[in-house]
Amino acid sequence: MGTSRMFRIFVVLGSVFMILLIIIYWDDVGASHLYLHTPVSPGPRIPPPPPPRQQPHTSRTPSFLSDIDAFVNQFLEPGTGEPTDPAPADSGNQSEKAEERYIPRREWKIHLSPVAAELRERQEQRRRLLQEMCANDSVVFPGKNRSFDDIPNKELDHLIVDDRHGIIYCYVPKVACSNWKRLMIVLSESLLRDGVPQRDPLSIPKDLVHNSSMHFTFNKFWKRYGKFAKHLMKVKLKKYTKFIFVRDPFVRLISAYRNKFELPNANFYLRFAQVMLRRYANQPTPPASVDEAFGMGIHPSFPNFLQYLLDPQTEKEMPFNEHWRQVYRLCHPCQIQYDFVGHLETAEEDAEHLLRQLKVDNVVEFPTSRRNFTASTLEADWFNTVPLETRKELYKLYEPDFRLFGYDKPDSILNE
Ligand SMILES: *[C@@H]1O[C@H](CO)[C@@H](O)[C@H](O)[C@H]1NC(C)=O
Ligand SMILES: *[C@@H]1O[C@H](CO)[C@@H](O)[C@H](O)[C@H]1NC(C)=O
Ligand SMILES: *[C@@H]1O[C@H](CO)[C@@H](O)[C@H](O)[C@H]1NC(C)=O
Ligand SMILES: *[C@@H]1O[C@H](CO)[C@@H](O)[C@H](O)[C@H]1NC(C)=O
Ligand SMILES: *[C@@H]1O[C@H](CO)[C@@H](O)[C@H](O)[C@H]1NC(C)=O
């Protein structure tokens, strides 16, 4: 009697203990495995479905192992390792270190010299400026005060996630975004050729680069994770390294205009150029096709394009197209604390620094562009034919981008 009661209690306690163990284990390993291993739908170029690749162990290293990893790295990488930070007690630097430790490392490259102090200082300044501007009530723009939870799903479509390396990239069109998207495809190994991940960024064709099926973006989380989506996003935002590349806002607009309206582009002609011609260029019936229009030498002028941006009607019809939508609307810099802010004006240095910080410089190299970007020295020429009043209104429209990312107010353009 007594022993059978003891036995029953023992069995019950034992079961409870086992269940607890399972829960703890599941929470620790199962969940993080679920977070980290999320393959993007494969690209169109795979002939047969590739054999499932074994890689559960790359997703998560037990903490003692990653500590050993960090310890070993101190000796291997004097530059980016923790001990070179002269002020390690700082909270900003601490969170950076925590993130570095989290990223699973499979291989690494040995650097004999540290990242130049100038480059680290530059990043420090850009991050600090973002924080200051987000806290400064004199910088006002729609959506600034909302919380991350209040950002609608469809506005998160520019955040590309790479779970393999723990990287989040917010792409801004007209800021070398094709090349950074190529890099994200290589890193996340989402494009396979004959079952082997594509390694060379430049060999990825342009139409694939911009095909959204190649990228795992935040707005796809809802489909995959349902009500856990926002929670998962926040976990990833906290643990992953987030980066963004920006450029001078006016130069970005010139670049968008040159690329979409000075060159024949059927899609942009039908969706936007016809509207501009009708409304601002005295063309009640613009040519029906882009070929016809360019054959007759007709396309909207740069002032027409700016008029279109400033017309209240435009935003009423639909939100700005991503090629001219403000960066603060694409990337939510006051809700997402970017770890790295690159400028196109210093793209090569920044790319090298970033890849090194991400510890992927052994896997990929940033493709250097052979094209000439629109130089800001030519900016004044472009605005020659634009009325002063229009320039000032345009500045107001893009002022938050100027201030958030440290671009000087273009006085020479605004004060003539
Ligand atoms: C994007 O790729 C998918 C296949 O992965 C294809 O079905 C789709 O047509 C592509 N979309 C565009 C716009 O090319
Ligand atoms: C971080 O470390 C750098 C030196 O590496 C130091 O100059 C800076 O003040 C520290 N603080 C913050 C907030 O990053
Ligand atoms: C906010 O910005 C204004 C002007 O743009 C500046 O004068 C002021 O010092 C800033 N405030 C803070 C707290 O930095
Ligand atoms: C955001 O909040 C600040 C006060 O915290 C307020 O002064 C400002 O007007 C608000 N901005 C917007 C766009 O709601
Ligand atoms: C780029 O600019 C340089 C000088 O600024 C010029 O020599 C070169 O030909 C240009 N390249 C192209 C592709 O336009």
Short mmCIF file of C-alpha atoms and ligand atoms in Angstrom, two decimals:
data_model
loop_
_atom_site.label_atom_id
_atom_site.label_comp_id
_atom_site.label_asym_id
_atom_site.label_seq_id
_atom_site.Cartn_x
_atom_site.Cartn_y
_atom_site.Cartn_z
CA MET A 1 0.00 0.00 0.00
CA GLY A 2 2.58 2.52 1.20
CA THR A 3 5.05 1.52 -1.43
CA SER A 4 2.52 1.63 -4.28
CA ARG A 5 1.53 5.15 -3.20
CA MET A 6 5.19 6.15 -3.06
CA PHE A 7 5.65 4.60 -6.47
CA ARG A 8 2.75 6.58 -7.93
CA ILE A 9 4.06 9.84 -6.50
CA PHE A 10 7.46 9.01 -7.86
CA VAL A 11 6.05 8.34 -11.33
CA VAL A 12 4.06 11.58 -11.32
CA LEU A 13 7.01 13.66 -10.13
CA GLY A 14 9.24 11.97 -12.67
CA SER A 15 6.87 12.73 -15.51
CA VAL A 16 6.57 16.35 -14.49
CA PHE A 17 10.33 16.62 -14.37
CA MET A 18 10.66 15.08 -17.83
CA ILE A 19 8.06 17.43 -19.26
CA LEU A 20 9.87 20.40 -17.77
CA LEU A 21 13.11 19.19 -19.28
CA ILE A 22 11.47 18.84 -22.68
CA ILE A 23 9.98 22.32 -22.47
CA ILE A 24 13.30 23.88 -21.53
CA TYR A 25 15.14 21.96 -24.21
CA TRP A 26 12.53 22.84 -26.81
CA ASP A 27 12.60 26.50 -25.95
CA ASP A 28 16.34 26.54 -26.10
CA VAL A 29 17.05 24.56 -29.23
CA GLY A 30 13.82 23.96 -31.07
CA ALA A 31 12.66 27.54 -31.17
CA SER A 32 15.94 29.11 -32.17
CA HIS A 33 16.28 26.48 -34.83
CA LEU A 34 12.88 27.53 -36.08
CA TYR A 35 13.91 31.19 -36.12
CA LEU A 36 17.18 30.68 -37.83
CA HIS A 37 16.64 28.13 -40.48
CA THR A 38 14.22 29.66 -42.91
CA PRO A 39 15.09 28.93 -46.49
CA VAL A 40 13.78 31.32 -49.09
CA SER A 41 11.83 29.81 -51.92
CA PRO A 42 14.37 28.66 -54.47
CA GLY A 43 14.90 30.59 -57.67
CA PRO A 44 13.66 29.58 -61.04
CA ARG A 45 16.98 28.17 -62.23
CA ILE A 46 17.06 24.93 -60.32
CA PRO A 47 16.58 21.97 -62.64
CA PRO A 48 15.77 19.29 -60.00
CA PRO A 49 15.05 20.03 -56.36
CA PRO A 50 18.45 20.08 -54.67
CA PRO A 51 19.32 17.44 -52.11
CA PRO A 52 18.50 18.77 -48.65
CA ARG A 53 21.66 20.28 -47.26
CA GLN A 54 22.67 19.41 -43.74
CA GLN A 55 23.25 22.54 -41.77
CA PRO A 56 21.37 22.58 -38.50
CA HIS A 57 24.62 23.03 -36.59
CA THR A 58 25.53 26.22 -38.36
CA SER A 59 22.37 27.86 -37.13
CA ARG A 60 23.20 27.80 -33.51
CA THR A 61 26.32 27.35 -31.55
CA PRO A 62 25.95 26.52 -27.87
CA SER A 63 26.92 29.59 -25.88
CA PHE A 64 30.05 28.07 -24.39
CA LEU A 65 31.26 27.27 -27.90
CA SER A 66 30.63 30.77 -29.17
CA ASP A 67 32.48 32.10 -26.17
CA ILE A 68 35.43 29.95 -27.09
CA ASP A 69 34.96 31.20 -30.60
CA ALA A 70 35.09 34.80 -29.44
CA PHE A 71 38.09 34.00 -27.29
CA VAL A 72 40.00 32.45 -30.17
CA ASN A 73 39.01 35.32 -32.39
CA GLN A 74 40.58 37.83 -30.04
CA PHE A 75 43.91 36.46 -31.14
CA LEU A 76 43.02 35.95 -34.76
CA GLU A 77 41.40 39.28 -35.40
CA PRO A 78 43.01 42.12 -33.53
CA GLY A 79 41.05 44.59 -35.63
CA THR A 80 37.45 43.77 -35.09
CA GLY A 81 37.82 41.77 -31.91
CA GLU A 82 36.58 43.11 -28.62
CA PRO A 83 39.86 43.85 -26.85
CA THR A 84 40.81 46.68 -29.21
CA ASP A 85 37.87 48.78 -28.11
CA PRO A 86 39.43 51.31 -25.82
CA ALA A 87 36.13 52.10 -24.11
CA PRO A 88 34.48 48.75 -23.60
CA ALA A 89 32.22 49.90 -20.78
CA ASP A 90 29.97 51.78 -23.17
CA SER A 91 26.45 50.48 -23.64
CA GLY A 92 26.33 51.11 -27.38
CA ASN A 93 29.52 49.18 -27.83
CA GLN A 94 28.29 46.42 -25.57
CA SER A 95 25.23 45.72 -27.64
CA GLU A 96 27.40 45.63 -30.72
CA LYS A 97 29.61 43.07 -29.05
CA ALA A 98 26.65 40.98 -28.00
CA GLU A 99 25.51 40.84 -31.59
CA GLU A 100 28.91 39.91 -32.87
CA ARG A 101 28.99 36.99 -30.51
CA TYR A 102 25.59 35.78 -31.61
CA ILE A 103 26.30 35.53 -35.32
CA PRO A 104 27.21 31.96 -36.12
CA ARG A 105 30.65 31.85 -37.69
CA ARG A 106 31.59 29.13 -40.04
CA GLU A 107 34.81 30.50 -41.40
CA TRP A 108 36.70 33.70 -40.90
CA LYS A 109 39.33 35.76 -42.49
CA ILE A 110 42.39 36.87 -40.63
CA HIS A 111 43.05 40.59 -40.67
CA LEU A 112 46.40 41.87 -39.55
CA SER A 113 45.35 45.49 -39.26
CA PRO A 114 42.34 46.81 -37.38
CA VAL A 115 39.49 48.62 -39.10
CA ALA A 116 40.65 52.21 -39.49
CA ALA A 117 39.65 54.36 -36.52
CA GLU A 118 38.31 56.92 -38.95
CA LEU A 119 35.81 54.41 -40.38
CA ARG A 120 34.63 53.29 -36.96
CA GLU A 121 34.26 56.87 -35.87
CA ARG A 122 32.25 57.62 -39.00
CA GLN A 123 29.77 54.85 -38.19
CA GLU A 124 29.58 55.97 -34.62
CA GLN A 125 28.69 59.48 -35.77
CA ARG A 126 26.05 58.34 -38.25
CA ARG A 127 24.35 56.13 -35.68
CA ARG A 128 24.46 58.86 -33.10
CA LEU A 129 22.98 61.37 -35.54
CA LEU A 130 20.06 59.03 -36.24
CA GLN A 131 19.37 58.71 -32.54
CA GLU A 132 19.55 62.45 -32.03
CA MET A 133 17.28 63.23 -34.95
CA CYS A 134 14.73 60.65 -33.87
CA ALA A 135 14.69 62.20 -30.40
CA ASN A 136 14.60 65.79 -31.67
CA ASP A 137 11.04 67.09 -31.88
CA SER A 138 12.03 69.71 -34.44
CA VAL A 139 12.45 66.89 -36.96
CA VAL A 140 8.88 66.00 -37.83
CA PHE A 141 7.59 63.50 -40.35
CA PRO A 142 4.56 61.21 -40.68
CA GLY A 143 4.90 57.97 -38.76
CA LYS A 144 7.87 59.16 -36.70
CA ASN A 145 6.18 58.63 -33.34
CA ARG A 146 4.56 55.28 -33.95
CA SER A 147 5.95 52.09 -32.47
CA PHE A 148 7.33 49.22 -34.51
CA ASP A 149 4.13 47.27 -33.82
CA ASP A 150 2.11 49.97 -35.55
CA ILE A 151 3.98 49.79 -38.84
CA PRO A 152 1.71 48.08 -41.36
CA ASN A 153 2.87 44.84 -42.91
CA LYS A 154 3.19 46.20 -46.43
CA GLU A 155 5.58 48.93 -45.28
CA LEU A 156 8.07 46.28 -44.14
CA ASP A 157 8.68 44.98 -47.65
CA HIS A 158 12.13 46.57 -47.98
CA LEU A 159 13.74 44.69 -45.10
CA ILE A 160 15.58 41.65 -46.43
CA VAL A 161 16.53 39.03 -43.87
CA ASP A 162 19.42 36.60 -44.09
CA ASP A 163 19.05 34.07 -41.29
CA ARG A 164 22.17 32.21 -42.24
CA HIS A 165 24.46 35.04 -41.17
CA GLY A 166 22.06 37.07 -39.04
CA ILE A 167 21.85 40.10 -41.31
CA ILE A 168 19.00 42.46 -42.15
CA TYR A 169 19.34 44.88 -45.06
CA CYS A 170 16.89 47.64 -45.84
CA TYR A 171 17.18 48.39 -49.53
CA VAL A 172 16.75 51.87 -50.93
CA PRO A 173 16.29 51.95 -54.70
CA LYS A 174 18.83 54.13 -56.55
CA VAL A 175 21.46 53.53 -53.90
CA ALA A 176 23.40 50.62 -55.43
CA CYS A 177 20.61 48.39 -54.22
CA SER A 178 20.98 45.88 -57.06
CA ASN A 179 24.46 45.01 -55.93
CA TRP A 180 23.51 44.75 -52.28
CA LYS A 181 20.55 42.57 -53.20
CA ARG A 182 22.92 40.37 -55.19
CA LEU A 183 25.07 40.07 -52.11
CA MET A 184 22.11 39.09 -49.97
CA ILE A 185 21.19 36.39 -52.50
CA VAL A 186 24.72 34.98 -52.36
CA LEU A 187 24.81 35.10 -48.55
CA SER A 188 21.43 33.49 -48.04
CA GLU A 189 22.22 30.93 -50.75
CA SER A 190 18.73 31.36 -52.16
CA LEU A 191 19.83 30.96 -55.76
CA LEU A 192 21.05 27.54 -56.76
CA ARG A 193 22.62 26.63 -60.07
CA ASP A 194 22.81 22.90 -60.67
CA GLY A 195 22.16 22.39 -56.99
CA VAL A 196 25.11 24.57 -55.96
CA PRO A 197 24.59 28.00 -54.38
CA GLN A 198 25.49 30.88 -56.62
CA ARG A 199 28.72 32.45 -55.34
CA ASP A 200 29.44 35.26 -57.77
CA PRO A 201 27.16 38.27 -57.17
CA LEU A 202 27.70 39.69 -60.66
CA SER A 203 26.59 36.52 -62.41
CA ILE A 204 23.07 36.92 -61.04
CA PRO A 205 20.89 38.36 -63.81
CA LYS A 206 19.19 41.67 -63.16
CA ASP A 207 15.60 40.44 -63.50
CA LEU A 208 16.25 37.80 -60.84
CA VAL A 209 17.89 40.28 -58.49
CA HIS A 210 14.70 42.30 -58.28
CA ASN A 211 12.34 39.32 -58.27
CA SER A 212 10.82 39.37 -54.81
CA SER A 213 10.74 35.57 -54.70
CA MET A 214 14.53 35.71 -54.31
CA HIS A 215 14.35 37.61 -51.04
CA PHE A 216 12.90 36.80 -47.67
CA THR A 217 11.46 40.13 -46.54
CA PHE A 218 9.65 41.04 -43.33
CA ASN A 219 6.28 41.43 -45.05
CA LYS A 220 6.40 37.71 -45.86
CA PHE A 221 6.55 36.79 -42.18
CA TRP A 222 2.79 36.96 -41.77
CA LYS A 223 2.23 34.30 -44.34
CA ARG A 224 4.75 32.00 -42.74
CA TYR A 225 4.41 32.68 -39.02
CA GLY A 226 0.91 34.10 -38.59
CA LYS A 227 0.39 35.82 -35.28
CA PHE A 228 3.98 35.20 -34.20
CA ALA A 229 5.28 37.33 -37.07
CA LYS A 230 5.75 40.61 -35.21
CA HIS A 231 7.32 38.86 -32.26
CA LEU A 232 9.80 37.05 -34.48
CA MET A 233 10.66 40.24 -36.31
CA LYS A 234 11.46 41.93 -33.05
CA VAL A 235 13.66 39.04 -31.98
CA LYS A 236 15.54 39.22 -35.25
CA LEU A 237 15.82 43.00 -35.14
CA LYS A 238 17.38 42.68 -31.72
CA LYS A 239 19.85 39.95 -32.56
CA TYR A 240 20.79 40.53 -36.18
CA THR A 241 23.05 43.18 -37.67
CA LYS A 242 20.97 45.73 -39.56
CA PHE A 243 22.36 47.90 -42.31
CA ILE A 244 21.20 50.49 -44.78
CA PHE A 245 22.79 52.48 -47.60
CA VAL A 246 21.65 56.02 -48.41
CA ARG A 247 22.74 58.91 -50.62
CA ASP A 248 22.09 62.61 -51.04
CA PRO A 249 18.29 62.82 -51.44
CA PHE A 250 18.29 65.29 -54.35
CA VAL A 251 20.96 63.36 -56.23
CA ARG A 252 18.88 60.24 -55.68
CA LEU A 253 15.93 61.99 -57.33
CA ILE A 254 18.05 63.03 -60.31
CA SER A 255 19.25 59.46 -60.63
CA ALA A 256 15.68 58.14 -60.50
CA TYR A 257 14.58 60.61 -63.16
CA ARG A 258 17.47 59.78 -65.47
CA ASN A 259 16.98 56.07 -65.09
CA LYS A 260 13.19 55.88 -65.41
CA PHE A 261 12.19 58.80 -67.63
CA GLU A 262 15.18 59.85 -69.72
CA LEU A 263 15.62 56.28 -70.87
CA PRO A 264 12.68 54.47 -72.45
CA ASN A 265 10.99 52.39 -69.77
CA ALA A 266 7.60 51.00 -70.84
CA ASN A 267 6.36 50.31 -67.33
CA PHE A 268 7.25 53.73 -65.95
CA TYR A 269 6.01 55.44 -69.09
CA LEU A 270 2.54 53.96 -68.77
CA ARG A 271 2.27 54.31 -65.02
CA PHE A 272 3.84 57.73 -64.47
CA ALA A 273 5.19 59.55 -67.53
CA GLN A 274 1.80 59.72 -69.27
CA VAL A 275 0.27 61.28 -66.18
CA MET A 276 3.07 63.86 -65.99
CA LEU A 277 2.77 64.72 -69.66
CA ARG A 278 -0.98 65.13 -69.38
CA ARG A 279 -0.93 67.21 -66.24
CA TYR A 280 2.18 69.35 -66.50
CA ALA A 281 3.35 69.34 -70.14
CA ASN A 282 0.22 70.37 -72.06
CA GLN A 283 -0.17 66.97 -73.68
CA PRO A 284 -3.84 66.05 -73.24
CA THR A 285 -3.31 62.86 -75.28
CA PRO A 286 0.27 61.66 -74.80
CA PRO A 287 1.61 58.98 -77.19
CA ALA A 288 0.22 55.54 -76.43
CA SER A 289 3.51 53.69 -76.10
CA VAL A 290 6.98 54.50 -74.87
CA ASP A 291 8.51 53.73 -78.27
CA GLU A 292 6.17 56.12 -79.98
CA ALA A 293 6.88 58.81 -77.42
CA PHE A 294 10.66 58.47 -77.63
CA GLY A 295 10.40 58.31 -81.43
CA MET A 296 8.80 61.74 -81.28
CA GLY A 297 11.32 62.91 -78.68
CA ILE A 298 8.70 63.26 -76.00
CA HIS A 299 9.35 62.56 -72.34
CA PRO A 300 8.57 64.44 -69.15
CA SER A 301 11.16 67.05 -68.20
CA PHE A 302 12.92 67.09 -64.84
CA PRO A 303 10.73 70.01 -63.64
CA ASN A 304 7.66 67.99 -64.73
CA PHE A 305 8.86 65.12 -62.58
CA LEU A 306 9.34 67.40 -59.57
CA GLN A 307 5.92 68.94 -60.12
CA TYR A 308 4.48 65.45 -60.03
CA LEU A 309 6.22 64.77 -56.69
CA LEU A 310 4.91 67.99 -55.18
CA ASP A 311 1.35 67.62 -56.46
CA PRO A 312 -0.90 66.65 -53.50
CA GLN A 313 -2.94 64.61 -55.97
CA THR A 314 -0.02 62.18 -56.49
CA GLU A 315 0.11 60.91 -52.95
CA LYS A 316 -3.69 60.69 -52.85
CA GLU A 317 -3.73 58.27 -55.76
CA MET A 318 -1.07 55.96 -54.35
CA PRO A 319 2.00 56.14 -52.12
CA PHE A 320 5.20 57.31 -53.80
CA ASN A 321 6.90 54.71 -55.93
CA GLU A 322 9.89 53.19 -54.11
CA HIS A 323 12.35 54.88 -56.47
CA TRP A 324 11.46 58.28 -55.08
CA ARG A 325 9.83 57.39 -51.77
CA GLN A 326 11.65 58.97 -48.84
CA VAL A 327 14.07 56.68 -47.03
CA TYR A 328 12.34 57.33 -43.72
CA ARG A 329 9.21 55.76 -45.20
CA LEU A 330 11.04 52.79 -46.69
CA CYS A 331 13.28 51.85 -43.78
CA HIS A 332 11.76 53.28 -40.56
CA PRO A 333 15.04 54.52 -39.07
CA CYS A 334 13.38 55.67 -35.85
CA GLN A 335 11.83 52.27 -35.16
CA ILE A 336 14.78 50.18 -36.32
CA GLN A 337 18.19 50.94 -34.86
CA TYR A 338 20.56 50.40 -37.73
CA ASP A 339 23.99 49.10 -36.79
CA PHE A 340 25.59 50.32 -39.97
CA VAL A 341 24.69 53.30 -42.13
CA GLY A 342 26.51 53.38 -45.46
CA HIS A 343 26.64 56.34 -47.81
CA LEU A 344 26.86 55.87 -51.55
CA GLU A 345 29.33 58.77 -51.61
CA THR A 346 31.75 56.62 -49.63
CA ALA A 347 30.45 53.30 -50.94
CA GLU A 348 33.71 51.45 -51.43
CA GLU A 349 35.16 52.16 -47.99
CA ASP A 350 31.82 51.55 -46.34
CA ALA A 351 31.24 48.27 -48.17
CA GLU A 352 34.62 46.94 -47.15
CA HIS A 353 34.07 47.98 -43.56
CA LEU A 354 30.58 46.51 -43.48
CA LEU A 355 31.51 43.13 -44.94
CA ARG A 356 34.29 42.91 -42.42
CA GLN A 357 31.98 43.84 -39.56
CA LEU A 358 29.49 41.22 -40.76
CA LYS A 359 32.37 38.73 -40.93
CA VAL A 360 31.44 37.68 -44.43
CA ASP A 361 34.35 39.28 -46.29
CA ASN A 362 35.72 35.81 -46.85
CA VAL A 363 32.50 34.72 -48.56
CA VAL A 364 31.70 37.71 -50.77
CA GLU A 365 33.22 40.83 -52.17
CA PHE A 366 31.20 43.91 -52.97
CA PRO A 367 31.08 44.34 -56.74
CA THR A 368 32.71 47.66 -57.55
CA SER A 369 30.62 49.63 -59.92
CA ARG A 370 32.09 50.54 -63.26
CA ARG A 371 29.32 53.02 -63.90
CA ASN A 372 29.61 56.68 -63.00
CA PHE A 373 27.08 57.70 -60.41
CA THR A 374 25.35 61.02 -60.79
CA ALA A 375 27.86 63.42 -59.31
CA SER A 376 26.53 65.97 -56.89
CA THR A 377 28.64 68.60 -58.66
CA LEU A 378 26.17 68.39 -61.53
CA GLU A 379 23.26 68.83 -59.18
CA ALA A 380 23.11 72.59 -59.69
CA ASP A 381 22.83 72.13 -63.46
CA TRP A 382 19.82 69.92 -63.03
CA PHE A 383 18.06 72.48 -60.88
CA ASN A 384 18.84 75.39 -63.22
CA THR A 385 15.46 75.17 -64.89
CA VAL A 386 13.53 74.51 -61.67
CA PRO A 387 11.79 77.53 -60.09
CA LEU A 388 13.16 78.51 -56.69
CA GLU A 389 9.79 77.98 -55.03
CA THR A 390 9.67 74.40 -56.31
CA ARG A 391 13.16 73.73 -54.99
CA LYS A 392 12.18 74.94 -51.55
CA GLU A 393 9.05 72.82 -51.46
CA LEU A 394 11.03 69.85 -52.64
CA TYR A 395 13.52 70.35 -49.82
CA LYS A 396 10.68 70.35 -47.32
CA LEU A 397 9.41 67.08 -48.77
CA TYR A 398 12.80 65.41 -48.35
CA GLU A 399 14.12 67.35 -45.36
CA PRO A 400 13.81 64.43 -42.90
CA ASP A 401 16.08 62.31 -45.13
CA PHE A 402 18.63 65.13 -45.32
CA ARG A 403 18.68 65.54 -41.57
CA LEU A 404 18.44 61.91 -40.45
CA PHE A 405 21.38 60.85 -42.57
CA GLY A 406 23.57 63.91 -42.23
CA TYR A 407 23.32 65.50 -45.67
CA ASP A 408 23.81 69.25 -45.61
CA LYS A 409 20.99 71.47 -46.68
CA PRO A 410 21.87 72.33 -50.31
CA ASP A 411 22.07 76.10 -49.78
CA SER A 412 23.51 76.81 -53.21
CA ILE A 413 20.35 75.34 -54.75
CA LEU A 414 17.90 76.85 -52.30
CA ASN A 415 19.20 80.41 -52.15
CA GLU A 416 19.70 81.53 -55.72
C1 LIG B 1 9.98 35.57 -60.15
O1 LIG B 1 10.42 34.23 -60.03
C2 LIG B 1 9.37 33.28 -60.03
C3 LIG B 1 9.97 31.92 -59.85
O2 LIG B 1 10.80 31.86 -58.77
C4 LIG B 1 8.60 33.36 -61.35
O3 LIG B 1 7.53 32.44 -61.31
C5 LIG B 1 8.08 34.77 -61.52
O4 LIG B 1 7.45 34.87 -62.78
C6 LIG B 1 9.22 35.76 -61.43
N1 LIG B 1 8.65 37.11 -61.48
C7 LIG B 1 9.10 38.05 -62.28
C8 LIG B 1 8.44 39.37 -62.21
O5 LIG B 1 10.02 37.85 -63.04
C1 LIG B 2 32.26 53.13 -28.34
O1 LIG B 2 33.64 52.91 -28.57
C2 LIG B 2 34.32 53.97 -29.20
C3 LIG B 2 35.75 53.59 -29.41
O2 LIG B 2 35.86 52.43 -30.12
C4 LIG B 2 34.19 55.24 -28.38
O3 LIG B 2 34.84 56.31 -29.04
C5 LIG B 2 32.75 55.55 -28.18
O4 LIG B 2 32.61 56.70 -27.36
C6 LIG B 2 32.03 54.39 -27.55
N1 LIG B 2 30.64 54.73 -27.29
C7 LIG B 2 29.57 54.53 -28.06
C8 LIG B 2 28.25 55.06 -27.63
O5 LIG B 2 29.59 53.91 -29.08
C1 LIG B 3 16.97 69.86 -32.63
O1 LIG B 3 17.18 70.48 -33.89
C2 LIG B 3 17.28 71.89 -33.81
C3 LIG B 3 17.36 72.53 -35.17
O2 LIG B 3 17.23 71.70 -36.19
C4 LIG B 3 18.49 72.27 -33.02
O3 LIG B 3 18.63 73.67 -32.97
C5 LIG B 3 18.37 71.70 -31.63
O4 LIG B 3 19.55 71.94 -30.91
C6 LIG B 3 18.11 70.19 -31.69
N1 LIG B 3 17.79 69.73 -30.35
C7 LIG B 3 18.50 68.83 -29.73
C8 LIG B 3 18.03 68.44 -28.37
O5 LIG B 3 19.48 68.34 -30.21
C1 LIG B 4 5.62 63.27 -31.72
O1 LIG B 4 5.65 63.45 -30.32
C2 LIG B 4 6.17 64.72 -29.92
C3 LIG B 4 6.16 64.78 -28.41
O2 LIG B 4 6.68 63.64 -27.88
C4 LIG B 4 5.29 65.84 -30.49
O3 LIG B 4 5.85 67.08 -30.15
C5 LIG B 4 5.27 65.70 -31.99
O4 LIG B 4 4.41 66.66 -32.54
C6 LIG B 4 4.80 64.32 -32.39
N1 LIG B 4 4.91 64.22 -33.83
C7 LIG B 4 3.97 63.69 -34.61
C8 LIG B 4 4.23 63.67 -36.06
O5 LIG B 4 2.93 63.23 -34.16
C1 LIG B 5 33.36 58.25 -65.67
O1 LIG B 5 33.95 59.50 -65.38
C2 LIG B 5 35.31 59.61 -65.72
C3 LIG B 5 35.82 60.99 -65.32
O2 LIG B 5 35.05 61.59 -64.37
C4 LIG B 5 35.48 59.41 -67.22
O3 LIG B 5 36.86 59.47 -67.57
C5 LIG B 5 34.93 58.05 -67.60
O4 LIG B 5 35.00 57.89 -68.99
C6 LIG B 5 33.47 57.92 -67.13
N1 LIG B 5 33.02 56.57 -67.40
C7 LIG B 5 31.86 56.31 -67.99
C8 LIG B 5 31.53 54.87 -68.17
O5 LIG B 5 31.10 57.17 -68.33
#
